[in-house]
mmCIF file of C-alpha atoms in Angstrom:
data_model
loop_
_atom_site.group_PDB
_atom_site.id
_atom_site.type_symbol
_atom_site.label_atom_id
_atom_site.label_comp_id
_atom_site.label_asym_id
_atom_site.label_seq_id
_atom_site.Cartn_x
_atom_site.Cartn_y
_atom_site.Cartn_z
ATOM 1 C CA MET A 1 82.130 74.378 125.022
ATOM 2 C CA THR A 2 84.686 74.718 122.935
ATOM 3 C CA GLN A 3 84.265 77.226 119.825
ATOM 4 C CA ALA A 4 83.862 74.821 117.258
ATOM 5 C CA GLN A 5 81.209 73.143 119.365
ATOM 6 C CA PHE A 6 79.404 76.249 119.922
ATOM 7 C CA LEU A 7 79.692 76.796 116.388
ATOM 8 C CA ARG A 8 78.014 73.493 115.014
ATOM 9 C CA ALA A 9 75.552 73.780 118.726
ATOM 10 C CA LEU A 10 74.757 77.314 117.259
ATOM 11 C CA LYS A 11 73.738 76.238 113.714
ATOM 12 C CA HIS A 12 71.602 72.919 114.053
ATOM 13 C CA LYS A 13 69.301 75.060 116.721
ATOM 14 C CA LEU A 14 68.519 77.807 114.116
ATOM 15 C CA ARG A 15 68.081 74.604 110.998
ATOM 16 C CA GLY A 16 64.489 76.041 110.872
ATOM 17 C CA VAL A 17 65.282 79.391 110.271
ATOM 18 C CA PRO A 18 65.771 80.963 106.966
ATOM 19 C CA ALA A 19 69.095 79.791 104.997
ATOM 20 C CA SER A 20 70.300 83.452 104.708
ATOM 21 C CA GLU A 21 69.419 84.548 108.831
ATOM 22 C CA ARG A 22 71.227 81.183 109.702
ATOM 23 C CA GLU A 23 74.445 81.767 107.940
ATOM 24 C CA GLU A 24 74.378 85.456 108.743
ATOM 25 C CA ALA A 25 74.129 84.626 112.209
ATOM 26 C CA LEU A 26 76.784 82.150 112.265
ATOM 27 C CA ARG A 27 79.394 84.676 110.287
ATOM 28 C CA TYR A 28 78.255 87.117 113.819
ATOM 29 C CA TYR A 29 79.247 84.728 116.660
ATOM 30 C CA ARG A 30 82.118 82.885 114.332
ATOM 31 C CA GLU A 31 84.330 86.645 113.831
ATOM 32 C CA TYR A 32 82.678 88.040 117.220
ATOM 33 C CA LEU A 33 84.739 84.878 118.607
ATOM 34 C CA GLN A 34 87.969 84.864 116.629
ATOM 35 C CA ASP A 35 88.280 88.802 117.272
ATOM 36 C CA ALA A 36 87.730 87.364 120.725
ATOM 37 C CA ALA A 37 90.715 85.749 119.790
ATOM 38 C CA LEU A 38 90.743 82.545 121.798
ATOM 39 C CA GLU A 39 92.359 79.707 122.526
ATOM 40 C CA PRO A 40 91.116 76.826 119.489
ATOM 41 C CA LYS A 41 89.868 74.716 122.817
ATOM 42 C CA ALA A 42 89.002 77.243 124.630
ATOM 43 C CA ASP A 43 85.637 77.369 126.502
ATOM 44 C CA VAL A 44 83.513 80.288 124.614
ATOM 45 C CA THR A 45 80.659 80.418 127.019
ATOM 46 C CA PRO A 46 81.366 82.655 129.351
ATOM 47 C CA LEU A 47 82.460 85.414 126.526
ATOM 48 C CA VAL A 48 79.073 84.596 124.475
ATOM 49 C CA GLY A 49 77.217 81.926 126.543
ATOM 50 C CA THR A 50 75.324 78.781 125.734
ATOM 51 C CA PRO A 51 74.165 78.657 122.089
ATOM 52 C CA GLN A 52 70.517 78.031 123.924
ATOM 53 C CA GLU A 53 70.849 81.840 124.971
ATOM 54 C CA CYS A 54 71.822 82.718 121.030
ATOM 55 C CA ALA A 55 69.696 80.916 119.090
ATOM 56 C CA ARG A 56 66.696 82.460 121.503
ATOM 57 C CA GLY A 57 67.343 85.701 120.797
ATOM 58 C CA ILE A 58 67.427 84.504 116.249
ATOM 59 C CA LEU A 59 64.910 82.277 116.924
ATOM 60 C CA ALA A 60 62.035 84.987 118.439
ATOM 61 C CA ASP A 61 63.923 87.266 116.030
ATOM 62 C CA SER A 62 62.330 85.427 113.104
ATOM 63 C CA LEU A 63 59.504 83.828 114.964
ATOM 64 C CA ILE A 64 58.053 87.659 115.149
ATOM 65 C CA ARG A 65 58.682 88.432 111.563
ATOM 66 C CA GLN A 66 57.381 85.371 110.009
ATOM 67 C CA GLU A 67 54.052 85.671 112.749
ATOM 68 C CA ARG A 68 53.733 89.203 111.020
ATOM 69 C CA GLY A 69 53.765 88.173 107.204
ATOM 70 C CA ALA A 70 51.494 85.222 108.420
ATOM 71 C CA GLN A 71 49.293 87.465 109.740
ATOM 72 C CA LYS A 72 48.700 89.719 106.440
ATOM 73 C CA ALA A 73 48.134 86.763 104.692
ATOM 74 C CA ALA A 74 46.132 84.726 106.666
ATOM 75 C CA GLU A 75 43.776 87.832 107.730
ATOM 76 C CA PRO A 76 41.970 88.442 104.266
ATOM 77 C CA ALA A 77 40.576 84.297 104.303
ATOM 78 C CA ARG A 78 38.058 85.640 107.159
ATOM 79 C CA SER A 79 35.854 87.605 105.625
ATOM 80 C CA ASP A 80 32.294 86.220 105.197
ATOM 81 C CA GLY A 81 29.930 88.995 104.144
ATOM 82 C CA GLY A 82 32.537 89.575 101.006
ATOM 83 C CA ARG A 83 32.371 85.211 100.827
ATOM 84 C CA VAL A 84 28.251 84.987 101.051
ATOM 85 C CA MET A 85 27.980 88.711 98.655
ATOM 86 C CA LEU A 86 30.306 86.631 95.845
ATOM 87 C CA GLY A 87 28.223 83.282 96.098
ATOM 88 C CA VAL A 88 25.230 85.218 95.548
ATOM 89 C CA LEU A 89 26.681 87.491 92.027
ATOM 90 C CA MET A 90 27.866 83.994 91.150
ATOM 91 C CA LEU A 91 24.952 82.113 91.240
ATOM 92 C CA PRO A 92 23.839 82.241 87.214
ATOM 93 C CA VAL A 93 26.930 80.689 86.609
ATOM 94 C CA TRP A 94 26.390 77.507 89.439
ATOM 95 C CA LEU A 95 23.491 76.709 87.952
ATOM 96 C CA ILE A 96 24.841 76.529 84.350
ATOM 97 C CA ALA A 97 28.173 74.650 85.515
ATOM 98 C CA PHE A 98 25.878 72.118 87.362
ATOM 99 C CA ALA A 99 23.334 71.616 84.515
ATOM 100 C CA VAL A 100 26.378 70.569 82.369
ATOM 101 C CA LEU A 101 27.455 68.401 84.307
ATOM 102 C CA LEU A 102 23.964 66.856 85.272
ATOM 103 C CA SER A 103 23.017 67.021 81.277
ATOM 104 C CA LEU A 104 26.772 64.805 81.137
ATOM 105 C CA GLY A 105 26.118 62.772 83.812
ATOM 106 C CA VAL A 106 23.187 61.866 82.491
ATOM 107 C CA SER A 107 24.032 61.483 79.183
ATOM 108 C CA GLY A 108 26.931 58.861 80.392
ATOM 109 C CA ALA A 109 24.290 56.530 82.114
ATOM 110 C CA GLY A 110 21.812 56.306 79.881
ATOM 111 C CA LEU A 111 24.715 55.677 77.383
ATOM 112 C CA ALA A 112 26.037 53.440 79.974
ATOM 113 C CA LEU A 113 22.517 51.897 80.247
ATOM 114 C CA GLY A 114 21.834 51.665 76.655
ATOM 115 C CA GLY A 115 24.745 49.812 76.048
ATOM 116 C CA ALA A 116 23.671 47.397 79.018
ATOM 117 C CA ALA A 117 20.261 46.650 77.116
ATOM 118 C CA ALA A 118 22.286 46.052 74.133
ATOM 119 C CA LEU A 119 24.268 42.488 75.693
ATOM 120 C CA PRO A 120 20.821 40.642 75.921
ATOM 121 C CA ALA A 121 19.403 41.437 73.662
ATOM 122 C CA ALA A 122 21.839 41.422 70.810
ATOM 123 C CA PHE A 123 21.237 37.165 71.700
ATOM 124 C CA LEU A 124 17.654 37.409 72.330
ATOM 125 C CA MET A 125 16.914 39.899 69.330
ATOM 126 C CA VAL A 126 19.118 38.728 66.597
ATOM 127 C CA GLY A 127 19.492 35.406 64.727
ATOM 128 C CA GLU A 128 22.699 35.032 63.923
ATOM 129 C CA LEU A 129 25.444 34.840 65.515
ATOM 130 C CA GLY A 130 28.185 36.845 64.155
ATOM 131 C CA GLN A 131 25.429 39.527 64.355
ATOM 132 C CA ALA A 132 24.850 38.850 67.788
ATOM 133 C CA LEU A 133 28.072 39.496 68.368
ATOM 134 C CA VAL A 134 28.754 42.619 66.604
ATOM 135 C CA VAL A 135 26.061 44.222 68.219
ATOM 136 C CA ALA A 136 27.300 43.145 70.822
ATOM 137 C CA GLY A 137 30.521 44.736 70.780
ATOM 138 C CA TYR A 138 28.549 47.376 70.075
ATOM 139 C CA GLY A 139 27.015 46.871 73.490
ATOM 140 C CA LEU A 140 30.053 47.491 75.573
ATOM 141 C CA LEU A 141 31.164 50.069 74.149
ATOM 142 C CA LEU A 142 28.659 52.490 74.640
ATOM 143 C CA ILE A 143 29.193 50.789 78.165
ATOM 144 C CA SER A 144 32.653 52.208 78.463
ATOM 145 C CA VAL A 145 32.242 55.237 76.782
ATOM 146 C CA GLY A 146 28.881 55.985 79.313
ATOM 147 C CA VAL A 147 31.081 54.812 82.537
ATOM 148 C CA LEU A 148 33.740 57.237 81.108
ATOM 149 C CA LEU A 149 31.430 59.551 80.676
ATOM 150 C CA ILE A 150 30.066 59.753 84.619
ATOM 151 C CA ILE A 151 33.432 58.847 86.002
ATOM 152 C CA GLY A 152 34.731 62.298 83.884
ATOM 153 C CA THR A 153 31.939 64.350 84.887
ATOM 154 C CA ALA A 154 33.090 63.231 88.517
ATOM 155 C CA ALA A 155 35.700 64.346 88.274
ATOM 156 C CA LEU A 156 35.001 67.910 86.367
ATOM 157 C CA TRP A 157 32.127 68.061 89.227
ATOM 158 C CA ARG A 158 34.834 67.918 92.226
ATOM 159 C CA LEU A 159 37.387 70.383 90.643
ATOM 160 C CA CYS A 160 34.257 72.972 90.145
ATOM 161 C CA VAL A 161 33.916 72.834 93.784
ATOM 162 C CA ARG A 162 37.573 73.384 94.497
ATOM 163 C CA GLY A 163 37.478 76.437 92.399
ATOM 164 C CA ALA A 164 34.434 77.782 93.801
ATOM 165 C CA ALA A 165 35.976 77.216 97.541
ATOM 166 C CA ALA A 166 39.296 78.465 95.988
ATOM 167 C CA LEU A 167 37.865 81.507 94.634
ATOM 168 C CA LEU A 168 35.311 82.142 97.680
ATOM 169 C CA ARG A 169 38.076 82.570 99.899
ATOM 170 C CA ARG A 170 40.310 84.337 98.322
ATOM 171 C CA LYS A 171 37.581 86.347 96.737
ATOM 172 C CA GLY A 172 35.762 87.329 99.522
ATOM 173 C CA ALA A 173 38.880 88.505 100.963
ATOM 174 C CA LYS A 174 39.273 91.461 97.956
ATOM 175 C CA HIS A 175 36.228 91.956 98.446
ATOM 176 C CA GLU A 176 36.959 92.771 102.350
ATOM 177 C CA GLU A 177 40.195 95.310 101.580
ATOM 178 C CA GLU A 178 37.819 97.489 98.783
ATOM 179 C CA HIS A 179 35.425 98.091 101.936
ATOM 180 C CA MET B 1 75.377 97.531 138.597
ATOM 181 C CA LEU B 2 71.849 98.548 139.918
ATOM 182 C CA TYR B 3 69.862 99.581 136.976
ATOM 183 C CA ALA B 4 69.290 97.720 133.663
ATOM 184 C CA LEU B 5 68.829 98.695 130.786
ATOM 185 C CA THR B 6 65.439 99.033 128.628
ATOM 186 C CA ALA B 7 65.381 97.339 125.253
ATOM 187 C CA PRO B 8 65.067 101.326 123.323
ATOM 188 C CA LEU B 9 68.387 102.606 125.190
ATOM 189 C CA LEU B 10 70.619 99.905 124.388
ATOM 190 C CA ASP B 11 69.439 100.003 120.365
ATOM 191 C CA ALA B 12 70.555 104.034 121.846
ATOM 192 C CA CYS B 13 73.373 103.480 123.049
ATOM 193 C CA VAL B 14 74.507 101.543 119.970
ATOM 194 C CA LEU B 15 73.639 103.824 117.599
ATOM 195 C CA GLY B 16 75.457 106.645 119.877
ATOM 196 C CA VAL B 17 78.519 104.160 119.727
ATOM 197 C CA LEU B 18 78.332 104.250 116.008
ATOM 198 C CA ALA B 19 78.212 107.597 115.501
ATOM 199 C CA GLN B 20 81.395 107.803 116.810
ATOM 200 C CA GLY B 21 83.072 105.567 114.629
ATOM 201 C CA ASP B 22 82.363 102.520 112.810
ATOM 202 C CA SER B 23 82.494 99.347 114.934
ATOM 203 C CA TYR B 24 82.451 95.468 114.969
ATOM 204 C CA GLY B 25 81.255 92.767 116.539
ATOM 205 C CA TYR B 26 82.946 92.218 119.695
ATOM 206 C CA ALA B 27 84.547 96.173 120.034
ATOM 207 C CA LEU B 28 81.549 97.323 120.027
ATOM 208 C CA THR B 29 80.208 94.769 122.969
ATOM 209 C CA GLN B 30 82.806 95.209 124.371
ATOM 210 C CA GLN B 31 82.106 98.995 124.604
ATOM 211 C CA VAL B 32 78.964 98.590 125.864
ATOM 212 C CA ARG B 33 79.428 96.299 128.640
ATOM 213 C CA THR B 34 82.522 98.913 129.868
ATOM 214 C CA VAL B 35 79.059 100.377 130.680
ATOM 215 C CA VAL B 36 76.210 98.122 131.221
ATOM 216 C CA ASP B 37 76.328 94.950 131.186
ATOM 217 C CA ILE B 38 74.634 92.838 129.149
ATOM 218 C CA SER B 39 74.041 89.281 128.100
ATOM 219 C CA GLU B 40 77.171 88.578 125.561
ATOM 220 C CA SER B 41 74.372 86.947 123.615
ATOM 221 C CA THR B 42 71.876 89.953 123.720
ATOM 222 C CA LEU B 43 73.648 92.482 120.321
ATOM 223 C CA TYR B 44 73.561 89.992 117.630
ATOM 224 C CA PRO B 45 69.950 90.439 117.295
ATOM 225 C CA VAL B 46 69.864 94.097 118.385
ATOM 226 C CA LEU B 47 72.736 94.288 115.775
ATOM 227 C CA ARG B 48 69.846 92.772 112.595
ATOM 228 C CA ARG B 49 67.072 94.320 113.814
ATOM 229 C CA MET B 50 68.915 97.129 113.582
ATOM 230 C CA GLN B 51 70.591 97.013 110.222
ATOM 231 C CA LYS B 52 66.495 95.798 108.913
ATOM 232 C CA ALA B 53 65.544 98.948 109.067
ATOM 233 C CA GLY B 54 68.032 100.524 108.109
ATOM 234 C CA GLN B 55 69.643 102.093 111.017
ATOM 235 C CA LEU B 56 72.777 100.487 110.420
ATOM 236 C CA GLU B 57 74.742 99.710 107.160
ATOM 237 C CA THR B 58 77.223 96.849 107.101
ATOM 238 C CA TYR B 59 81.095 96.771 105.122
ATOM 239 C CA ASP B 60 83.875 94.702 105.240
ATOM 240 C CA ARG B 61 87.404 94.519 105.788
ATOM 241 C CA PRO B 62 89.978 91.931 105.425
ATOM 242 C CA TYR B 63 91.672 91.818 108.360
ATOM 243 C CA GLN B 64 95.002 88.873 108.857
ATOM 244 C CA GLY B 65 94.034 87.068 105.676
ATOM 245 C CA ARG B 66 89.610 86.523 106.698
ATOM 246 C CA ASN B 67 86.897 89.133 106.489
ATOM 247 C CA ARG B 68 85.851 91.323 109.445
ATOM 248 C CA ARG B 69 82.465 92.657 109.012
ATOM 249 C CA TYR B 70 81.930 97.150 110.304
ATOM 250 C CA TYR B 71 78.703 98.347 111.368
ATOM 251 C CA ARG B 72 78.788 101.726 109.927
ATOM 252 C CA ILE B 73 75.639 103.993 111.105
ATOM 253 C CA SER B 74 73.222 105.248 108.531
ATOM 254 C CA PRO B 75 71.486 108.695 107.951
ATOM 255 C CA ALA B 76 67.981 106.754 109.456
ATOM 256 C CA GLY B 77 70.394 105.899 111.903
ATOM 257 C CA ARG B 78 71.827 108.824 112.959
ATOM 258 C CA ALA B 79 67.542 110.525 112.674
ATOM 259 C CA ALA B 80 66.877 107.806 114.855
ATOM 260 C CA LEU B 81 69.266 108.804 117.506
ATOM 261 C CA GLU B 82 68.440 111.849 117.123
ATOM 262 C CA LEU B 83 65.352 111.534 118.910
ATOM 263 C CA TYR B 84 66.553 109.025 120.973
ATOM 264 C CA ARG B 85 69.100 111.842 122.454
ATOM 265 C CA ASP B 86 65.890 114.733 122.801
ATOM 266 C CA ALA B 87 63.739 111.969 124.728
ATOM 267 C CA TRP B 88 66.682 110.724 126.664
ATOM 268 C CA ARG B 89 67.677 114.720 128.499
ATOM 269 C CA SER B 90 64.045 114.023 128.895
ATOM 270 C CA TYR B 91 63.977 111.332 131.108
ATOM 271 C CA ARG B 92 67.377 111.877 132.954
ATOM 272 C CA ALA B 93 65.967 115.385 133.876
ATOM 273 C CA GLY B 94 62.766 114.054 135.662
ATOM 274 C CA ILE B 95 64.866 111.027 137.203
ATOM 275 C CA ASP B 96 66.765 113.662 138.805
ATOM 276 C CA GLU B 97 64.559 115.205 139.998
ATOM 277 C CA LEU B 98 62.337 112.561 140.915
ATOM 278 C CA LEU B 99 65.604 111.511 142.776
ATOM 279 C CA GLY B 100 66.051 114.740 144.033
ATOM 280 C CA GLY B 101 69.682 115.876 145.902
ATOM 281 C CA GLU B 102 73.011 117.404 144.476
ATOM 282 C CA GLU B 103 72.555 119.081 140.680
ATOM 283 C CA ALA B 104 74.205 117.361 137.868
#
């Protein structure tokens, strides 16, 4: 394997490593081979080994450091006690949020139903066609507003749930750290 | 070579060589390999690790139209080397005792 082939292969094997690390390693071996003053097409394996061997050491170090970093970030998120405690403390907030969402949803449903009821009523009860159409129009408007409200409520609900989950995951961790 | 080099001892050797003078990757490796049969690819991760631990520093010097990266031992590295030397003296004395034979 020539110098150029070696460096190319090493670069490929290190593609999973952060760019700065990869560049440092390639620079080291490039200079090493230059200092060894080989013929450009000479086989470098007796001098530096295979790209596989070289990459192995670098990857191992990189993985060890990544794992340690990941451990530090992951550990805090495993406190069940903290999570339960937080959930209980935030009960009033959950109740208020639930009440607000419920009322919004019910209002939306009410509007939609009212609008739906107005449609046939418009034609059955109102004498003049023109006025009936106007009432029907209002009915449709109510339906759309109601439906929009329901959709909005559902979206808000999902947002609250996700926010609560994220909060419990993080805050539960901080609670654990304080203890 | 009968005895394999442990990782801490390799660190110590690198620090020892650099304590006598700055060096660059190729020369450093060749010097260590005169005594110990390490694989060619062993030294880079070691140097990188010690650099990140603050025991070595690097600097560049132009050489034949390109830059050559030199390694220099840091104060922290010198402190570590002292510890390694102490540990080695105890270890060597202990082994000598077990082996017996002529006094070193």
